[in-house]
């Protein structure tokens, strides 16, 4: 049978693959004709790399909206010499070997002069864009304004660019730090450049016509979220807010920034024009969207964080006013005000509870909704599902948010619903919900005895010590770690054993609750000394010991029995990185137990040479004020009893008066000298007698 005629060789195969790729690319960039095209003559163009997650919300753009700049916009490539220059700049910044801050400022200014006219090329470069971000972090307000003005007019392109979007984000975050300062001065330092306020307003105006598309664009959505937060005046350092801004995979860039540029953690003061611009941006992004399209954002991986942020900003700033506004995001998302169980809004929320992406939006709603609306949501939708939610890996996070908002009566009912499912949570080692339940019940004054009984029975049913089972602290790992210390197998012993962090957090929550703290306290007293020492040298379990040693009103009797277990062990713990924190905690743990504090101090004094050879031991020696103990015992006794308000050098940080700044050694010495001087000049002198009288008379 004749065979098919084929050309041999790899060149022909390469030509065929290239032809197929070209044909596929041509087909992917063609306009797709749909029913909408036949009706209105408009065609929806879908780029070949748009992906399945893209949602084309920009169906009906408002009048005056200009076309988005194509991603194929090209500003040129950097020459090899230019790339090498910026690589050397990066090495200089990372090394941070500047002689002074002025030297570094001069260097950054020279880099800005070299970059003039090439800002867009550098921002679009795969490697040099990272270097530009570090340069932005070290730039002055005037340099930031100059770079900001260069980006204006090209923001629609840069925010969609894979590398340029990160430069825009860094520029926005750094420029936001100086808006309040310039607003207070009410003037710009350079008349030729626009103020930070005007630059942000121009950026918002440039992005406004295309906001509906940028909300779900792969790279631009991050910059949109940053811009929303800056205009709203919300803190940019909150951990929850940071999670909304960027994914966990975002590269972290470090630069030796000055202390003046650090952003305060509290809410920022922004001009009133920012709020007006923010409302206009939000209205531009969602005005053309109905409830169906807006709800599609809830399960969209890129649109969900944007929707969370919009809800948070809307409810935190306007509150009840926005709830009644028909054009608000909240009203469009949940148009049914009563949230009846059979309503579409209730069904929508119920469907999001178990969705890995949509559950984050439910958490935001539970946290931000006004009390009246939350009660309706809880009563009609969430309460009947709370038991099943607590057992689900995804929905349990929503259940945690619910417990944080419930009052005493509702929390007691919720506890009755959750307690039957606690054995399942314990078996799966998912203790986050149990921890929050204990903390909230302790705050609201709800009885926890039934919860304690279930926890005790579940963790001790295999005849295992309660704390060892809770922390998953294996005895074999402890012995290996203590006996093989200093040998080559120490690293393998540490890696083979690791305490459960979530179990440690639960144990700490139990210790801080007076009703059930005896669960962990009794287990700590039952542990032998060698195991306790190993626990103090483990990062997670040592925090349990530190919490147990923290003085409270209800653990004085426990500390009387627990502190003596550290006799002859405190010096060993002081020489360990983790154990040194336990040694420091023993200072405050012996408040009111002065004889125990003396015994522990004597153990430290007997091992002075070993402690001084260890960096961690030296810190413990200083925190226990052992130099004063050796040279001025009377002063140390007064310090240990808490009779001195001013803490001498080396005194433990825990004994410093709350809210007062720690005084340095020279300040304390000056105070003592002034007191002695004033005492000697103000004291009443008795009449001199004998030889002294003769001397004074002659004088």
XYZ file of C-alpha atoms in Angstrom:
699
model
C 0.000 0.000 0.000
C 1.540 3.362 -1.010
C 2.563 5.631 1.831
C 1.790 9.309 2.150
C 4.358 11.616 0.577
C 6.149 13.517 3.394
C 9.181 15.770 3.487
C 11.830 14.729 5.940
C 13.712 16.963 8.333
C 13.032 19.286 11.270
C 12.900 22.420 9.114
C 9.685 21.300 7.433
C 8.121 20.459 10.806
C 9.094 23.873 12.103
C 7.509 25.570 9.059
C 4.270 23.634 9.566
C 4.087 24.530 13.294
C 4.766 28.171 12.483
C 2.022 28.232 9.851
C -0.482 26.706 12.301
C 0.469 29.219 14.994
C 0.076 32.147 12.612
C -3.303 30.897 11.417
C -4.519 30.394 15.007
C -3.391 33.904 15.975
C -5.199 35.434 13.011
C -8.404 33.613 13.900
C -8.179 34.573 17.631
C -7.942 38.312 16.856
C -10.884 38.415 14.473
C -14.141 40.009 15.573
C -16.687 37.520 16.823
C -20.122 38.059 15.319
C -22.908 37.602 17.857
C -26.588 38.382 18.144
C -25.734 41.793 19.546
C -23.747 42.549 16.428
C -26.729 41.904 14.234
C -28.922 44.148 16.345
C -26.839 47.242 16.875
C -23.955 46.818 14.504
C -21.371 46.849 17.290
C -18.888 44.018 17.497
C -17.161 42.815 20.626
C -13.471 42.294 20.023
C -11.878 39.653 22.245
C -8.115 39.490 22.422
C -6.473 36.141 22.005
C -4.980 36.151 25.541
C -8.005 37.560 27.341
C -8.676 34.246 29.051
C -11.845 32.571 30.217
C -12.043 34.724 33.356
C -12.557 37.971 31.451
C -16.017 39.507 31.778
C -16.877 42.124 29.195
C -18.806 44.603 31.347
C -18.098 47.596 29.159
C -21.079 46.923 26.871
C -22.622 50.368 26.844
C -19.977 52.983 27.433
C -21.054 56.500 28.385
C -20.838 59.264 25.861
C -17.435 60.796 25.500
C -15.606 57.616 26.458
C -12.505 57.142 24.346
C -11.145 53.894 23.042
C -8.792 51.978 25.277
C -5.179 52.094 24.231
C -4.155 48.804 22.722
C -1.649 46.672 24.561
C 0.378 46.664 21.380
C 1.361 50.286 22.058
C 5.142 50.367 21.882
C 7.467 52.951 23.420
C 10.750 51.383 22.392
C 13.349 49.160 24.006
C 16.229 50.121 26.245
C 19.689 49.828 24.800
C 22.055 47.256 26.348
C 24.096 50.088 27.841
C 20.959 51.554 29.440
C 19.944 48.205 30.890
C 23.418 47.797 32.351
C 23.186 51.302 33.836
C 19.931 50.543 35.679
C 21.309 47.195 36.828
C 24.256 49.057 38.389
C 21.802 51.516 39.964
C 19.938 48.612 41.516
C 23.161 47.118 42.876
C 24.036 50.469 44.422
C 20.611 50.774 46.075
C 20.694 47.211 47.401
C 24.233 47.630 48.784
C 23.191 50.919 50.452
C 26.814 51.961 50.852
C 26.094 55.685 50.695
C 28.148 57.879 52.965
C 25.117 59.879 54.092
C 21.473 60.538 53.338
C 22.498 63.564 51.263
C 24.782 61.348 49.174
C 21.887 58.979 48.484
C 19.568 61.864 47.588
C 22.151 63.197 45.125
C 22.484 59.746 43.564
C 18.698 59.349 43.130
C 18.465 62.811 41.590
C 21.146 61.865 39.056
C 19.202 58.702 38.186
C 16.057 60.763 37.594
C 17.960 63.088 35.261
C 19.276 60.074 33.339
C 15.732 58.621 33.134
C 14.165 61.832 31.782
C 12.467 61.105 28.469
C 12.736 57.327 28.950
C 10.203 56.865 31.754
C 7.735 54.827 29.683
C 10.443 52.596 28.241
C 11.839 51.852 31.698
C 8.379 51.185 33.148
C 7.625 48.748 30.297
C 10.903 46.864 30.665
C 10.740 43.424 32.271
C 13.904 43.847 34.322
C 14.287 47.613 34.682
C 10.703 48.150 35.862
C 11.698 46.507 39.147
C 14.582 48.926 39.454
C 12.260 51.848 38.764
C 10.021 50.729 41.639
C 12.977 50.890 44.028
C 13.919 54.304 42.678
C 10.352 55.509 43.285
C 10.550 54.302 46.900
C 13.573 56.572 47.479
C 12.329 59.597 45.543
C 11.433 62.993 46.971
C 7.949 64.521 46.561
C 9.184 66.770 43.764
C 10.680 63.799 41.910
C 7.450 61.847 42.372
C 5.400 64.712 40.960
C 7.706 64.969 37.963
C 7.422 61.234 37.234
C 3.662 61.292 37.873
C 3.213 64.048 35.297
C 5.147 61.941 32.750
C 2.835 58.991 33.297
C -0.311 61.071 32.824
C -1.717 60.667 29.338
C -0.419 57.103 29.167
C -2.063 55.625 32.289
C -4.641 53.671 30.294
C -1.746 51.846 28.664
C 0.497 51.515 31.729
C -2.135 50.160 34.134
C -2.848 47.305 31.699
C 0.828 46.561 31.112
C 2.293 43.558 32.900
C 5.284 45.500 34.232
C 4.130 49.107 33.959
C 1.161 48.397 36.242
C 3.511 47.657 39.142
C 5.322 50.956 38.604
C 1.992 52.805 38.637
C 0.988 51.047 41.847
C 4.239 51.945 43.582
C 4.020 55.532 42.347
C 0.460 55.914 43.645
C 1.337 54.465 47.061
C 4.398 56.647 47.512
C 2.694 59.801 46.251
C -0.256 59.232 48.610
C 2.073 59.747 51.577
C 2.620 63.369 50.640
C -0.960 64.411 49.816
C -1.799 65.297 53.425
C 1.431 67.260 53.922
C 0.900 69.312 50.776
C -2.751 69.824 51.655
C -1.797 71.211 55.074
C 0.758 73.547 53.510
C -1.914 74.572 50.979
C 0.764 75.192 48.364
C 3.148 73.302 46.130
C 6.905 73.587 46.532
C 7.355 74.055 42.801
C 5.024 76.222 40.729
C 5.979 74.422 37.511
C 4.607 71.075 38.749
C 1.052 70.238 39.725
C 0.344 69.288 43.322
C -0.217 65.706 44.373
C -3.921 66.417 44.756
C -4.262 67.642 41.174
C -2.170 64.768 39.839
C -4.439 62.170 41.462
C -7.529 63.995 40.227
C -6.131 64.016 36.678
C -5.306 60.314 36.919
C -8.844 59.539 38.062
C -10.262 61.629 35.248
C -8.124 59.819 32.682
C -9.175 56.354 33.885
C -12.839 57.209 34.496
C -14.225 56.584 30.950
C -12.830 53.019 30.894
C -13.480 52.103 34.532
C -16.052 49.447 33.649
C -13.427 47.491 31.713
C -10.556 48.082 34.131
C -12.433 46.586 37.096
C -11.790 43.050 35.839
C -8.682 43.595 33.723
C -5.910 41.247 34.811
C -3.305 43.881 35.707
C -5.295 47.110 35.908
C -7.641 45.895 38.654
C -4.826 46.119 41.226
C -4.165 49.764 40.378
C -7.892 50.543 40.446
C -8.118 49.163 43.986
C -5.107 51.212 45.093
C -6.606 54.350 43.556
C -9.933 53.732 45.300
C -8.217 53.405 48.678
C -6.079 56.503 48.177
C -9.059 58.642 47.219
C -11.116 57.306 50.144
C -8.513 58.156 52.791
C -8.509 54.638 54.256
C -5.337 53.234 55.794
C -3.044 51.463 53.376
C -1.200 49.467 56.070
C -4.103 47.350 57.285
C -3.494 43.630 56.705
C -7.052 43.051 55.458
C -6.713 45.939 53.013
C -3.343 44.659 51.790
C -4.951 41.313 50.992
C -7.431 43.122 48.741
C -4.740 45.116 46.938
C -2.507 42.345 45.634
C -2.169 38.591 45.579
C 0.200 36.652 47.845
C 2.405 35.896 44.836
C 3.298 39.568 44.368
C 7.024 40.166 44.517
C 8.137 42.072 47.610
C 10.683 44.778 46.867
C 12.780 46.252 49.670
C 14.637 49.525 49.592
C 16.343 51.523 52.371
C 13.593 54.138 52.555
C 13.882 57.015 54.962
C 11.819 57.198 58.132
C 10.089 60.375 56.989
C 8.360 58.512 54.177
C 6.796 55.895 56.435
C 3.015 55.934 56.193
C 1.018 56.200 59.423
C -1.274 53.308 60.192
C -4.322 55.410 61.064
C -6.822 56.920 58.654
C -5.362 59.542 56.330
C -6.724 63.052 55.885
C -7.472 63.697 52.203
C -9.032 66.656 50.384
C -12.806 66.748 49.854
C -12.215 66.648 46.116
C -10.922 63.073 46.508
C -14.271 61.831 47.800
C -16.082 63.499 44.901
C -13.666 61.937 42.428
C -14.065 58.523 44.097
C -17.865 58.656 43.844
C -17.551 59.582 40.178
C -15.170 56.682 39.512
C -17.433 54.160 41.229
C -20.487 55.488 39.423
C -18.660 55.269 36.104
C -17.642 51.672 36.791
C -21.012 50.287 37.899
C -23.602 52.648 36.406
C -24.011 50.540 33.271
C -24.122 47.244 35.201
C -27.343 45.622 36.350
C -27.721 43.200 39.234
C -26.890 40.157 37.109
C -23.604 41.500 35.816
C -22.635 42.912 39.218
C -23.248 39.559 40.910
C -21.005 37.929 38.345
C -18.136 39.817 39.989
C -18.727 37.920 43.240
C -17.260 34.677 41.861
C -14.797 36.327 39.495
C -11.199 35.882 40.763
C -10.222 39.428 39.775
C -13.555 41.171 40.230
C -14.276 39.775 43.704
C -11.608 41.849 45.532
C -12.819 44.950 43.675
C -16.407 44.265 44.726
C -15.310 43.694 48.332
C -13.518 47.027 48.337
C -16.475 48.852 46.804
C -18.820 47.449 49.463
C -16.398 48.282 52.258
C -15.843 51.868 51.108
C -19.526 52.429 50.480
C -20.792 51.155 53.833
C -17.979 52.563 55.963
C -18.198 56.065 54.483
C -21.892 56.623 53.791
C -23.632 53.968 55.900
C -27.411 54.057 55.817
C -27.509 56.733 53.130
C -26.104 54.354 50.527
C -28.457 51.556 51.518
C -31.447 53.537 50.253
C -29.719 54.761 47.076
C -30.901 52.737 44.093
C -27.654 53.380 42.210
C -25.423 52.180 45.055
C -23.390 48.993 44.718
C -25.010 47.487 47.805
C -28.552 48.118 46.569
C -27.772 46.717 43.133
C -26.148 43.655 44.642
C -28.950 43.021 47.185
C -32.096 44.773 45.898
C -34.373 43.011 48.433
C -34.253 45.161 51.606
C -35.930 42.583 53.887
C -33.759 39.654 52.738
C -36.550 37.089 53.043
C -35.464 33.471 52.848
C -37.105 32.902 49.443
C -35.867 36.159 47.898
C -33.287 36.274 45.133
C -30.854 38.175 47.356
C -31.035 35.480 50.048
C -30.481 32.732 47.492
C -27.543 34.669 46.056
C -25.803 34.941 49.445
C -26.574 31.305 50.305
C -24.891 30.240 47.070
C -21.743 32.243 47.871
C -21.198 30.840 51.374
C -19.571 27.619 50.139
C -17.782 29.154 47.143
C -14.001 29.582 47.645
C -14.081 32.999 45.980
C -17.553 34.253 46.808
C -17.262 33.469 50.527
C -14.843 36.399 50.888
C -17.613 38.757 49.777
C -19.992 37.272 52.369
C -17.345 37.865 55.037
C -17.123 41.511 54.005
C -20.926 41.870 54.072
C -21.184 40.299 57.534
C -18.459 42.568 58.846
C -19.551 45.846 57.233
C -23.367 45.695 57.123
C -25.269 47.943 59.560
C -26.688 46.179 62.594
C -30.298 46.264 61.413
C -29.473 44.717 58.054
C -27.138 42.153 59.591
C -29.857 40.935 61.962
C -32.155 40.341 58.987
C -29.422 38.512 57.116
C -28.550 36.340 60.118
C -32.141 35.500 61.003
C -33.356 34.709 57.472
C -30.262 33.231 55.784
C -27.317 32.427 58.040
C -28.734 31.080 61.313
C -30.295 27.945 59.833
C -27.040 27.134 58.026
C -24.627 27.905 60.878
C -24.217 24.267 61.985
C -23.252 23.026 58.515
C -21.132 26.118 57.871
C -19.005 25.421 60.950
C -18.050 21.986 59.556
C -17.152 23.190 56.066
C -13.586 24.206 55.225
C -14.670 27.284 53.258
C -17.849 28.370 55.025
C -16.259 28.140 58.483
C -14.525 31.477 57.863
C -17.925 33.076 57.310
C -19.113 31.437 60.541
C -16.187 33.049 62.379
C -17.244 36.496 61.130
C -20.796 35.777 62.246
C -19.703 34.848 65.777
C -17.746 38.094 66.037
C -20.932 40.148 65.520
C -23.507 38.248 67.580
C -24.881 39.534 70.877
C -25.077 37.508 74.068
C -28.443 35.802 73.433
C -27.751 35.023 69.774
C -24.250 33.815 70.651
C -25.636 31.403 73.250
C -27.994 29.944 70.627
C -25.182 29.738 68.083
C -23.017 27.898 70.625
C -25.745 25.287 71.091
C -25.779 24.763 67.317
C -21.997 24.424 67.018
C -21.171 22.283 70.085
C -22.454 18.976 68.555
C -20.038 19.446 65.656
C -16.961 20.208 67.788
C -15.698 16.561 67.724
C -15.513 16.753 63.924
C -13.533 20.001 64.107
C -11.145 18.505 66.666
C -10.575 15.375 64.580
C -9.768 17.541 61.547
C -7.541 19.839 63.668
C -9.498 22.903 62.537
C -9.367 24.875 65.772
C -9.834 28.398 64.399
C -13.607 28.359 64.894
C -13.273 26.873 68.410
C -10.804 29.598 69.375
C -13.109 32.409 68.219
C -16.105 30.771 69.924
C -14.238 30.683 73.252
C -13.021 34.271 72.912
C -16.442 35.682 72.029
C -18.258 33.710 74.735
C -15.756 34.981 77.301
C -16.344 38.572 76.173
C -20.142 38.253 76.095
C -20.334 36.316 79.355
C -21.710 33.065 77.909
C -21.111 29.845 79.843
C -18.381 27.658 78.333
C -18.557 24.560 80.505
C -20.109 22.392 77.788
C -17.450 23.508 75.312
C -14.704 22.669 77.832
C -16.154 19.196 78.447
C -16.181 18.378 74.732
C -12.633 19.658 74.211
C -11.293 17.717 77.193
C -12.941 14.456 76.172
C -11.856 14.704 72.532
C -8.197 15.476 73.226
C -7.808 12.883 76.010
C -9.841 9.982 74.620
C -6.687 8.068 73.559
C -5.138 8.321 77.050
C -2.866 11.095 75.846
C -2.007 14.151 77.884
C -4.362 17.019 77.000
C -1.693 19.585 76.131
C 0.458 17.122 74.177
C -2.543 16.144 72.075
C -3.636 19.754 71.597
C -0.177 20.903 70.512
C 0.665 17.629 68.740
C 3.864 17.680 70.794
C 5.506 14.261 70.340
C 7.641 12.986 73.175
C 10.165 11.288 70.889
C 10.868 14.534 69.100
C 11.430 16.246 72.444
C 14.007 13.700 73.590
C 15.893 13.905 70.329
C 15.994 17.672 70.561
C 17.221 17.831 74.142
C 19.688 14.959 74.099
C 21.262 15.615 70.721
C 21.717 19.326 71.129
C 24.972 20.487 69.626
C 25.325 17.452 67.386
C 24.814 17.171 63.645
C 21.441 15.474 64.131
C 19.956 18.505 65.922
C 18.706 20.036 62.689
C 17.033 16.812 61.632
C 15.355 16.536 65.053
C 13.994 20.060 64.762
C 12.667 19.473 61.262
C 11.087 16.150 62.255
C 9.085 17.754 65.071
C 6.931 20.842 64.761
C 4.198 21.969 67.122
C 0.754 22.709 65.698
C 0.451 26.508 65.545
C -3.358 26.484 65.517
C -3.374 24.259 68.587
C -1.054 26.733 70.286
C -3.430 29.605 69.529
C -6.347 27.629 70.975
C -4.366 26.867 74.123
C -3.544 30.562 74.545
C -7.233 31.461 74.178
C -8.163 28.889 76.843
C -5.524 30.266 79.230
C -6.955 33.771 78.897
C -10.462 32.578 79.825
C -10.955 32.302 83.577
C -13.744 29.688 83.401
C -11.811 27.004 81.531
C -8.137 27.984 81.967
C -7.593 25.006 84.285
C -7.695 22.739 81.202
C -4.236 23.899 80.113
C -2.927 24.847 83.558
C -3.408 21.362 84.997
C -1.729 19.844 81.946
C 1.265 22.190 82.283
C 1.699 21.198 85.930
C 1.606 17.516 84.985
C 4.354 17.784 82.340
C 7.807 16.681 83.504
C 10.632 19.211 83.636
C 12.572 17.907 80.612
C 9.491 18.071 78.411
C 8.648 21.537 79.726
C 12.157 22.735 78.898
C 11.835 21.393 75.356
C 8.436 23.071 74.999
C 9.991 26.391 76.008
C 12.510 25.971 73.181
C 9.808 25.399 70.549
C 8.482 28.541 68.878
C 4.769 27.649 69.012
C 4.543 25.858 72.356
C 6.719 28.463 74.106
C 4.003 31.042 73.490
C 1.642 28.860 75.500
C 4.117 28.872 78.392
C 4.553 32.649 78.121
C 0.784 33.162 78.188
C 0.500 30.886 81.226
C 3.168 32.957 83.001
C 1.480 36.291 82.267
C 0.119 37.577 85.594
C -3.663 37.858 85.814
C -6.169 38.122 88.639
C -7.135 34.458 88.473
C -3.802 32.653 87.975
C -1.809 33.689 91.066
C -2.278 30.261 92.655
C -1.231 28.525 89.444
C 1.938 30.619 89.204
C 2.890 29.668 92.762
C 3.079 26.027 91.676
C 4.336 26.565 88.110
C 7.265 28.990 88.555
C 9.344 26.636 90.781
C 9.525 24.202 87.850
C 11.981 26.651 86.226
C 14.480 26.495 89.093
C 17.880 25.467 87.713
C 16.436 25.703 84.168
C 16.253 29.457 83.591
C 19.937 29.761 82.664
C 19.610 26.990 80.066
C 16.539 28.642 78.565
C 18.228 32.051 78.554
C 20.868 30.782 76.124
C 18.267 29.674 73.567
C 16.645 31.989 71.018
C 13.092 30.933 71.861
C 13.674 30.000 75.492
C 15.052 33.466 76.272
C 11.535 34.886 75.875
C 10.307 32.502 78.571
C 13.168 33.630 80.818
C 12.097 37.234 80.338
C 8.460 36.309 81.040
C 9.486 34.854 84.410
C 10.285 38.377 85.670
C 6.670 39.513 85.473
C 5.404 36.032 86.403
C 7.016 36.428 89.848
C 5.296 39.726 90.651
C 4.059 39.315 94.194
C 6.273 36.223 94.583
C 9.498 37.965 95.553
C 11.230 34.948 97.063
C 10.831 33.076 93.748
C 12.274 36.019 91.828
C 15.305 36.003 94.140
C 15.852 32.291 93.564
C 15.696 32.654 89.778
C 18.081 35.625 89.907
C 20.517 33.546 91.949
C 20.433 30.850 89.265
C 21.293 33.456 86.645
C 24.128 34.854 88.773
C 25.622 31.385 89.193
C 25.812 31.006 85.394
C 27.099 34.493 84.586
C 29.990 33.386 82.398
C 27.806 31.180 80.174
C 25.163 33.906 79.855
C 27.692 36.562 78.870
C 29.056 34.287 76.138
C 25.578 33.925 74.596
C 23.886 36.821 72.718
C 20.478 35.721 74.019
C 21.874 35.201 77.515
C 23.216 38.765 77.527
C 19.735 40.081 76.736
C 18.219 38.099 79.609
C 21.018 39.300 81.899
C 20.186 42.882 80.978
C 16.418 42.451 81.237
C 16.759 40.955 84.715
C 19.032 43.864 85.776
C 21.677 41.402 86.949
C 24.439 44.032 86.995
C 22.440 45.904 89.641
C 21.815 42.598 91.423
C 25.576 42.027 91.701
C 26.675 45.568 92.578
C 23.707 47.208 94.347
C 21.567 44.446 95.898
C 19.393 46.879 97.820
C 18.442 48.783 94.693
C 17.682 45.519 92.874
C 15.460 44.371 95.744
C 13.450 47.577 95.490
C 13.226 47.183 91.721
C 12.107 43.555 92.018
C 9.376 44.532 94.459
C 8.162 47.299 92.136
C 8.974 50.101 94.591
C 10.938 52.198 92.079
C 8.943 53.945 89.416
C 11.947 54.849 87.285
C 13.544 51.779 85.778
C 17.364 51.641 85.822
C 19.516 50.470 82.992
C 18.947 46.799 82.312
C 15.558 46.691 84.030
C 13.021 44.438 82.361
C 10.867 46.042 79.745
C 7.748 44.500 81.302
C 8.107 46.655 84.452
C 8.185 49.959 82.597
C 5.201 52.200 83.443
C 2.491 51.887 80.822
C 2.453 54.734 78.321
C 5.820 56.210 79.464
C 8.949 56.316 77.378
C 11.832 54.146 78.582
C 14.539 56.375 80.049
C 18.150 55.914 79.088
C 20.951 55.314 81.550
C 22.364 58.849 81.218
C 18.923 60.364 81.889
C 18.508 58.281 85.038
C 22.005 59.200 86.203
C 21.286 62.907 85.706
C 18.077 62.613 87.697
C 19.848 60.892 90.594
C 22.593 63.536 90.570
C 20.031 66.351 90.584
C 18.147 64.748 93.471
C 21.315 64.393 95.546
C 22.325 67.963 94.796
C 18.934 69.395 95.727
C 18.875 67.282 98.887
C 22.303 68.521 99.984
C 21.496 72.226 99.392
C 18.019 72.198 100.935
C 18.697 70.212 104.113
C 18.786 72.119 107.412
C 22.240 72.390 108.894
C 22.664 72.013 112.638
C 24.969 74.480 114.456
C 28.569 73.376 114.227
C 30.507 72.446 117.334
C 34.132 71.871 118.224
C 36.718 72.226 115.497
C 34.064 72.697 112.843
C 32.747 75.728 114.731
C 36.192 77.246 114.783
C 36.672 76.713 111.102
C 33.312 78.205 110.257
C 33.987 81.189 112.530
C 37.341 81.869 110.888
C 35.701 81.570 107.508
